[in-house]
Amino acid sequence: MIGRSGNPALKDSTFLDLSSGAVVQRDSKAMTLNGTVNKTGMLLLLCVITAAFAWSQVQFTETGSVGAMPYILGGAIGGLVFAIATIVKKEWAPVTAPLYALTEGFFLGAISAIFEHRFPGIVMQAVMLTFGTLFALLFAYRSGLIKATENFKLGVVAATGGIALVYLASFVLSFFDVRVPFIHESGLIGIGFSLFVVVIAALNLVLDFDFIESGVEQNAPKYMEWYGAFGLMVTLVWLYVEFLRLLSKLQSRD
C-alpha cells in the first residue's frame, strides 16, 4: 500500500485510478527514481533562475524595499495556482510543475533579498541548512535509520495539519489587525515554535521519499516523475522559508 505524506500534493490516491481504485500502471514508460531525481534538479534550477532575477530587481532605500511586493505577491499567487492545478490534474505535471518552480522562484528571490538586507549572510545559511537537511534525511532514510512507519506518518501528518491551521488562523486574524502572540516573535516561545515547524517540515521529506519510492515500485506512469519532483519541491520551499524565519529570530536576539 502507498503510504501517507504530510505534503498535500502527495497523498494516498495520487497513484490510483479514481474510477477503479487500482494503481495506475504503464508498462513501457514507468516512473523511475533516477527520473524523479533529475526532474527535481530541473525544478530547482528553474526556481534559482527566477529567484536570482527577482533578487536583482529589489532595491533598498532608507524607508524600506522597492520593487519586492510585485514579485512576492505574484510569485505566491502564481505558485498557488500552479500548485492547485498540478494537484488536481496530475497529468499536467510536466507543464505545471516547471511553471510552479518558476513562479515560486520570484517569491523566494524577493523575500530572500529582504531577509539578506536585514540579516547579512542569512540566505546562504538557510540554503545550506535546507540542502544539508535534505541529504542527511535522504541518507537516514536510505540506510534504514529512519523508517516511515504508519505511526510515524500519522504523527507527521497530524502535526503538519496543526501547523497549517495555526498559519491559516494567523493569516485570517491579520485582516482584523489581530496578531497571534509569541509565535512570530523572537522570544523563546517564537524560536521554539519555529524549531518545531522546521522539524516537522524536515520529517515531511522522509514521507515524500517513501511516497516517491512507492510510486516507483508500483510502476506509476512516467509523468508522475514530474509530480513526485513537484511534491518534493513544495516541501523544500516550505523548509527553506522556515529556516529563514528561524534564523531571523535567532539573529534578532543578538
Short mmCIF file of C-alpha atoms in Angstrom, two decimals:
data_model
loop_
_atom_site.label_atom_id
_atom_site.label_comp_id
_atom_site.label_asym_id
_atom_site.label_seq_id
_atom_site.Cartn_x
_atom_site.Cartn_y
_atom_site.Cartn_z
CA MET A 1 0.00 0.00 0.00
CA ILE A 2 1.15 3.52 -0.75
CA GLY A 3 1.85 5.46 2.42
CA ARG A 4 0.66 8.84 3.60
CA SER A 5 2.53 12.09 3.20
CA GLY A 6 2.02 15.34 5.06
CA ASN A 7 2.57 17.06 1.74
CA PRO A 8 -0.90 17.77 0.28
CA ALA A 9 0.50 17.10 -3.19
CA LEU A 10 1.44 13.56 -2.24
CA LYS A 11 -1.45 11.59 -0.80
CA ASP A 12 -2.78 8.06 -0.83
CA SER A 13 -4.84 8.45 -4.01
CA THR A 14 -2.11 10.06 -6.11
CA PHE A 15 -1.15 6.86 -7.95
CA LEU A 16 -4.68 5.46 -8.10
CA ASP A 17 -7.19 5.31 -10.93
CA LEU A 18 -10.19 7.03 -9.37
CA SER A 19 -12.65 5.01 -11.46
CA SER A 20 -11.36 1.58 -10.47
CA GLY A 21 -9.29 2.23 -7.37
CA ALA A 22 -6.38 0.32 -8.93
CA VAL A 23 -2.83 1.59 -9.16
CA VAL A 24 -2.23 3.34 -12.48
CA GLN A 25 0.47 1.50 -14.39
CA ARG A 26 2.33 1.90 -17.66
CA ASP A 27 4.50 -0.94 -18.90
CA SER A 28 6.62 0.93 -21.44
CA LYS A 29 7.05 4.27 -19.70
CA ALA A 30 7.06 3.86 -15.95
CA MET A 31 8.19 6.22 -13.23
CA THR A 32 11.82 5.75 -12.12
CA LEU A 33 13.78 7.04 -9.15
CA ASN A 34 16.55 8.49 -11.32
CA GLY A 35 13.98 10.23 -13.50
CA THR A 36 12.36 11.81 -10.45
CA VAL A 37 15.74 12.95 -9.10
CA ASN A 38 16.66 14.51 -12.45
CA LYS A 39 13.37 16.34 -12.69
CA THR A 40 13.73 17.60 -9.11
CA GLY A 41 17.08 19.07 -10.15
CA MET A 42 15.45 20.73 -13.16
CA LEU A 43 12.77 22.32 -10.98
CA LEU A 44 15.38 23.59 -8.54
CA LEU A 45 17.37 25.12 -11.40
CA LEU A 46 14.29 26.89 -12.78
CA CYS A 47 13.50 28.18 -9.30
CA VAL A 48 17.04 29.51 -8.82
CA ILE A 49 16.97 31.32 -12.18
CA THR A 50 13.82 33.32 -11.44
CA ALA A 51 14.86 33.81 -7.81
CA ALA A 52 18.12 35.39 -8.94
CA PHE A 53 16.23 37.69 -11.31
CA ALA A 54 13.73 38.77 -8.63
CA TRP A 55 16.57 39.36 -6.18
CA SER A 56 18.30 41.67 -8.67
CA GLN A 57 15.12 43.73 -9.09
CA VAL A 58 14.70 44.52 -5.39
CA GLN A 59 16.20 47.83 -4.32
CA PHE A 60 16.55 49.31 -0.86
CA THR A 61 16.19 52.87 0.37
CA GLU A 62 16.18 54.49 3.78
CA THR A 63 12.44 53.87 4.03
CA GLY A 64 12.50 50.21 3.02
CA SER A 65 12.49 47.93 -0.02
CA VAL A 66 11.37 48.93 -3.52
CA GLY A 67 10.10 46.52 -6.15
CA ALA A 68 9.74 43.48 -3.91
CA MET A 69 5.96 43.26 -3.47
CA PRO A 70 5.02 42.52 -7.11
CA TYR A 71 7.35 39.52 -7.08
CA ILE A 72 6.26 38.39 -3.63
CA LEU A 73 2.53 38.61 -4.36
CA GLY A 74 2.79 37.47 -7.97
CA GLY A 75 5.05 34.59 -7.09
CA ALA A 76 2.94 33.46 -4.15
CA ILE A 77 -0.37 33.66 -6.03
CA GLY A 78 1.05 32.17 -9.22
CA GLY A 79 2.73 29.38 -7.27
CA LEU A 80 -0.53 28.58 -5.51
CA VAL A 81 -2.47 28.50 -8.78
CA PHE A 82 0.00 26.18 -10.49
CA ALA A 83 0.27 24.01 -7.37
CA ILE A 84 -3.51 23.53 -7.27
CA ALA A 85 -3.58 22.82 -11.00
CA THR A 86 -0.86 20.20 -10.59
CA ILE A 87 -2.63 18.51 -7.69
CA VAL A 88 -6.00 18.49 -9.46
CA LYS A 89 -4.61 17.37 -12.83
CA LYS A 90 -1.55 15.22 -12.24
CA GLU A 91 -1.19 14.58 -15.98
CA TRP A 92 -0.39 18.27 -16.40
CA ALA A 93 2.63 18.00 -14.11
CA PRO A 94 5.24 18.07 -16.94
CA VAL A 95 3.98 21.61 -17.70
CA THR A 96 2.56 22.92 -14.42
CA ALA A 97 5.42 21.72 -12.19
CA PRO A 98 8.05 23.79 -14.07
CA LEU A 99 5.65 26.76 -14.06
CA TYR A 100 5.25 26.33 -10.31
CA ALA A 101 9.03 26.33 -9.86
CA LEU A 102 9.42 29.46 -12.00
CA THR A 103 6.74 31.47 -10.20
CA GLU A 104 7.82 30.26 -6.76
CA GLY A 105 11.32 31.43 -7.62
CA PHE A 106 10.08 35.01 -7.97
CA PHE A 107 8.57 34.80 -4.49
CA LEU A 108 11.64 33.24 -2.91
CA GLY A 109 14.05 35.64 -4.60
CA ALA A 110 12.20 38.73 -3.38
CA ILE A 111 11.78 37.61 0.23
CA SER A 112 15.36 36.32 0.30
CA ALA A 113 16.61 39.75 -0.77
CA ILE A 114 14.66 41.37 2.08
CA PHE A 115 15.93 38.90 4.66
CA GLU A 116 19.50 39.24 3.38
CA HIS A 117 19.35 43.05 3.56
CA ARG A 118 18.28 42.91 7.18
CA PHE A 119 20.42 39.95 8.23
CA PRO A 120 23.53 39.69 6.00
CA GLY A 121 24.53 36.09 5.34
CA ILE A 122 21.19 34.59 6.35
CA VAL A 123 20.25 33.34 2.87
CA MET A 124 23.39 31.24 2.44
CA GLN A 125 22.88 29.80 5.90
CA ALA A 126 19.26 28.89 5.10
CA VAL A 127 20.23 27.32 1.76
CA MET A 128 22.98 25.23 3.37
CA LEU A 129 20.69 24.11 6.18
CA THR A 130 17.92 23.21 3.72
CA PHE A 131 20.09 21.06 1.48
CA GLY A 132 22.05 19.71 4.43
CA THR A 133 18.77 18.54 5.94
CA LEU A 134 17.65 17.09 2.60
CA PHE A 135 20.78 14.97 2.14
CA ALA A 136 21.01 13.98 5.80
CA LEU A 137 17.43 12.70 5.85
CA LEU A 138 17.84 11.04 2.47
CA PHE A 139 20.86 9.17 3.83
CA ALA A 140 18.99 8.26 7.01
CA TYR A 141 16.02 7.02 5.01
CA ARG A 142 18.05 5.01 2.51
CA SER A 143 20.18 3.46 5.25
CA GLY A 144 17.14 2.49 7.31
CA LEU A 145 17.93 4.77 10.26
CA ILE A 146 14.52 6.40 9.80
CA LYS A 147 11.58 4.29 8.72
CA ALA A 148 8.26 5.70 7.55
CA THR A 149 6.03 3.52 9.70
CA GLU A 150 2.29 4.10 9.85
CA ASN A 151 2.51 5.72 13.30
CA PHE A 152 5.35 7.95 12.07
CA LYS A 153 3.28 9.02 9.08
CA LEU A 154 0.18 9.71 11.16
CA GLY A 155 2.18 11.81 13.62
CA VAL A 156 3.81 13.93 10.93
CA VAL A 157 0.55 14.40 9.03
CA ALA A 158 -1.26 15.46 12.22
CA ALA A 159 1.50 17.92 13.16
CA THR A 160 1.58 19.34 9.64
CA GLY A 161 -2.17 19.87 9.72
CA GLY A 162 -1.92 21.61 13.09
CA ILE A 163 0.75 23.98 11.78
CA ALA A 164 -1.35 24.73 8.71
CA LEU A 165 -4.32 25.63 10.93
CA VAL A 166 -2.18 27.94 13.07
CA TYR A 167 -0.81 29.73 9.99
CA LEU A 168 -4.29 29.98 8.47
CA ALA A 169 -5.73 31.44 11.68
CA SER A 170 -2.83 33.90 11.90
CA PHE A 171 -3.40 34.97 8.28
CA VAL A 172 -7.16 35.48 8.74
CA LEU A 173 -6.74 37.37 12.02
CA SER A 174 -4.22 39.71 10.40
CA PHE A 175 -7.07 41.21 8.34
CA PHE A 176 -8.61 42.34 11.61
CA ASP A 177 -5.32 43.73 12.97
CA VAL A 178 -5.12 40.84 15.42
CA ARG A 179 -1.69 39.26 15.83
CA VAL A 180 -1.22 35.77 17.25
CA PRO A 181 1.09 36.35 20.25
CA PHE A 182 4.59 34.92 20.71
CA ILE A 183 4.90 32.59 17.70
CA HIS A 184 6.07 35.34 15.31
CA GLU A 185 8.34 36.99 17.85
CA SER A 186 12.00 36.38 18.64
CA GLY A 187 11.36 35.24 22.19
CA LEU A 188 11.88 31.71 23.45
CA ILE A 189 8.33 30.69 22.52
CA GLY A 190 8.69 32.06 18.99
CA ILE A 191 12.04 30.35 18.49
CA GLY A 192 10.69 27.12 19.94
CA PHE A 193 7.70 27.25 17.59
CA SER A 194 9.96 27.81 14.58
CA LEU A 195 12.19 24.91 15.65
CA PHE A 196 9.14 22.68 15.88
CA VAL A 197 7.94 23.74 12.43
CA VAL A 198 11.40 23.15 10.92
CA VAL A 199 11.49 19.64 12.40
CA ILE A 200 8.03 18.79 11.03
CA ALA A 201 8.89 20.21 7.60
CA ALA A 202 12.06 18.13 7.59
CA LEU A 203 10.20 14.97 8.57
CA ASN A 204 7.84 15.55 5.66
CA LEU A 205 10.86 14.93 3.43
CA VAL A 206 11.02 11.38 4.78
CA LEU A 207 7.38 10.85 3.92
CA ASP A 208 7.99 12.28 0.45
CA PHE A 209 10.93 9.91 -0.11
CA ASP A 210 8.79 6.98 0.94
CA PHE A 211 5.91 8.08 -1.25
CA ILE A 212 8.06 8.53 -4.34
CA GLU A 213 9.70 5.16 -3.77
CA SER A 214 6.26 3.58 -3.50
CA GLY A 215 5.27 5.12 -6.82
CA VAL A 216 8.37 3.70 -8.47
CA GLU A 217 7.64 0.25 -7.04
CA GLN A 218 4.05 0.45 -8.30
CA ASN A 219 5.19 1.33 -11.85
CA ALA A 220 3.37 4.65 -11.90
CA PRO A 221 3.20 6.44 -15.28
CA LYS A 222 6.17 8.47 -16.48
CA TYR A 223 4.56 11.88 -15.89
CA MET A 224 4.49 11.04 -12.18
CA GLU A 225 8.23 11.74 -12.10
CA TRP A 226 7.33 15.41 -12.58
CA TYR A 227 4.59 15.11 -9.99
CA GLY A 228 6.90 13.49 -7.46
CA ALA A 229 9.53 16.17 -8.09
CA PHE A 230 6.85 18.83 -7.64
CA GLY A 231 5.79 17.37 -4.30
CA LEU A 232 9.38 17.30 -3.06
CA MET A 233 9.84 20.87 -4.28
CA VAL A 234 6.85 22.03 -2.23
CA THR A 235 8.41 20.62 0.94
CA LEU A 236 11.83 22.11 0.17
CA VAL A 237 10.32 25.57 -0.36
CA TRP A 238 8.49 25.30 2.96
CA LEU A 239 11.64 24.13 4.76
CA TYR A 240 13.75 26.95 3.30
CA VAL A 241 11.25 29.63 4.31
CA GLU A 242 11.03 28.20 7.82
CA PHE A 243 14.82 28.21 8.13
CA LEU A 244 14.78 31.89 7.11
CA ARG A 245 12.21 32.62 9.81
CA LEU A 246 14.10 30.68 12.46
CA LEU A 247 17.47 32.24 11.66
CA SER A 248 15.97 35.74 11.60
CA LYS A 249 14.51 35.21 15.06
CA LEU A 250 17.83 33.97 16.39
CA GLN A 251 19.74 36.90 14.89
CA SER A 252 17.17 39.37 16.21
CA ARG A 253 18.15 38.36 19.73
CA ASP A 254 21.81 39.30 19.20
#
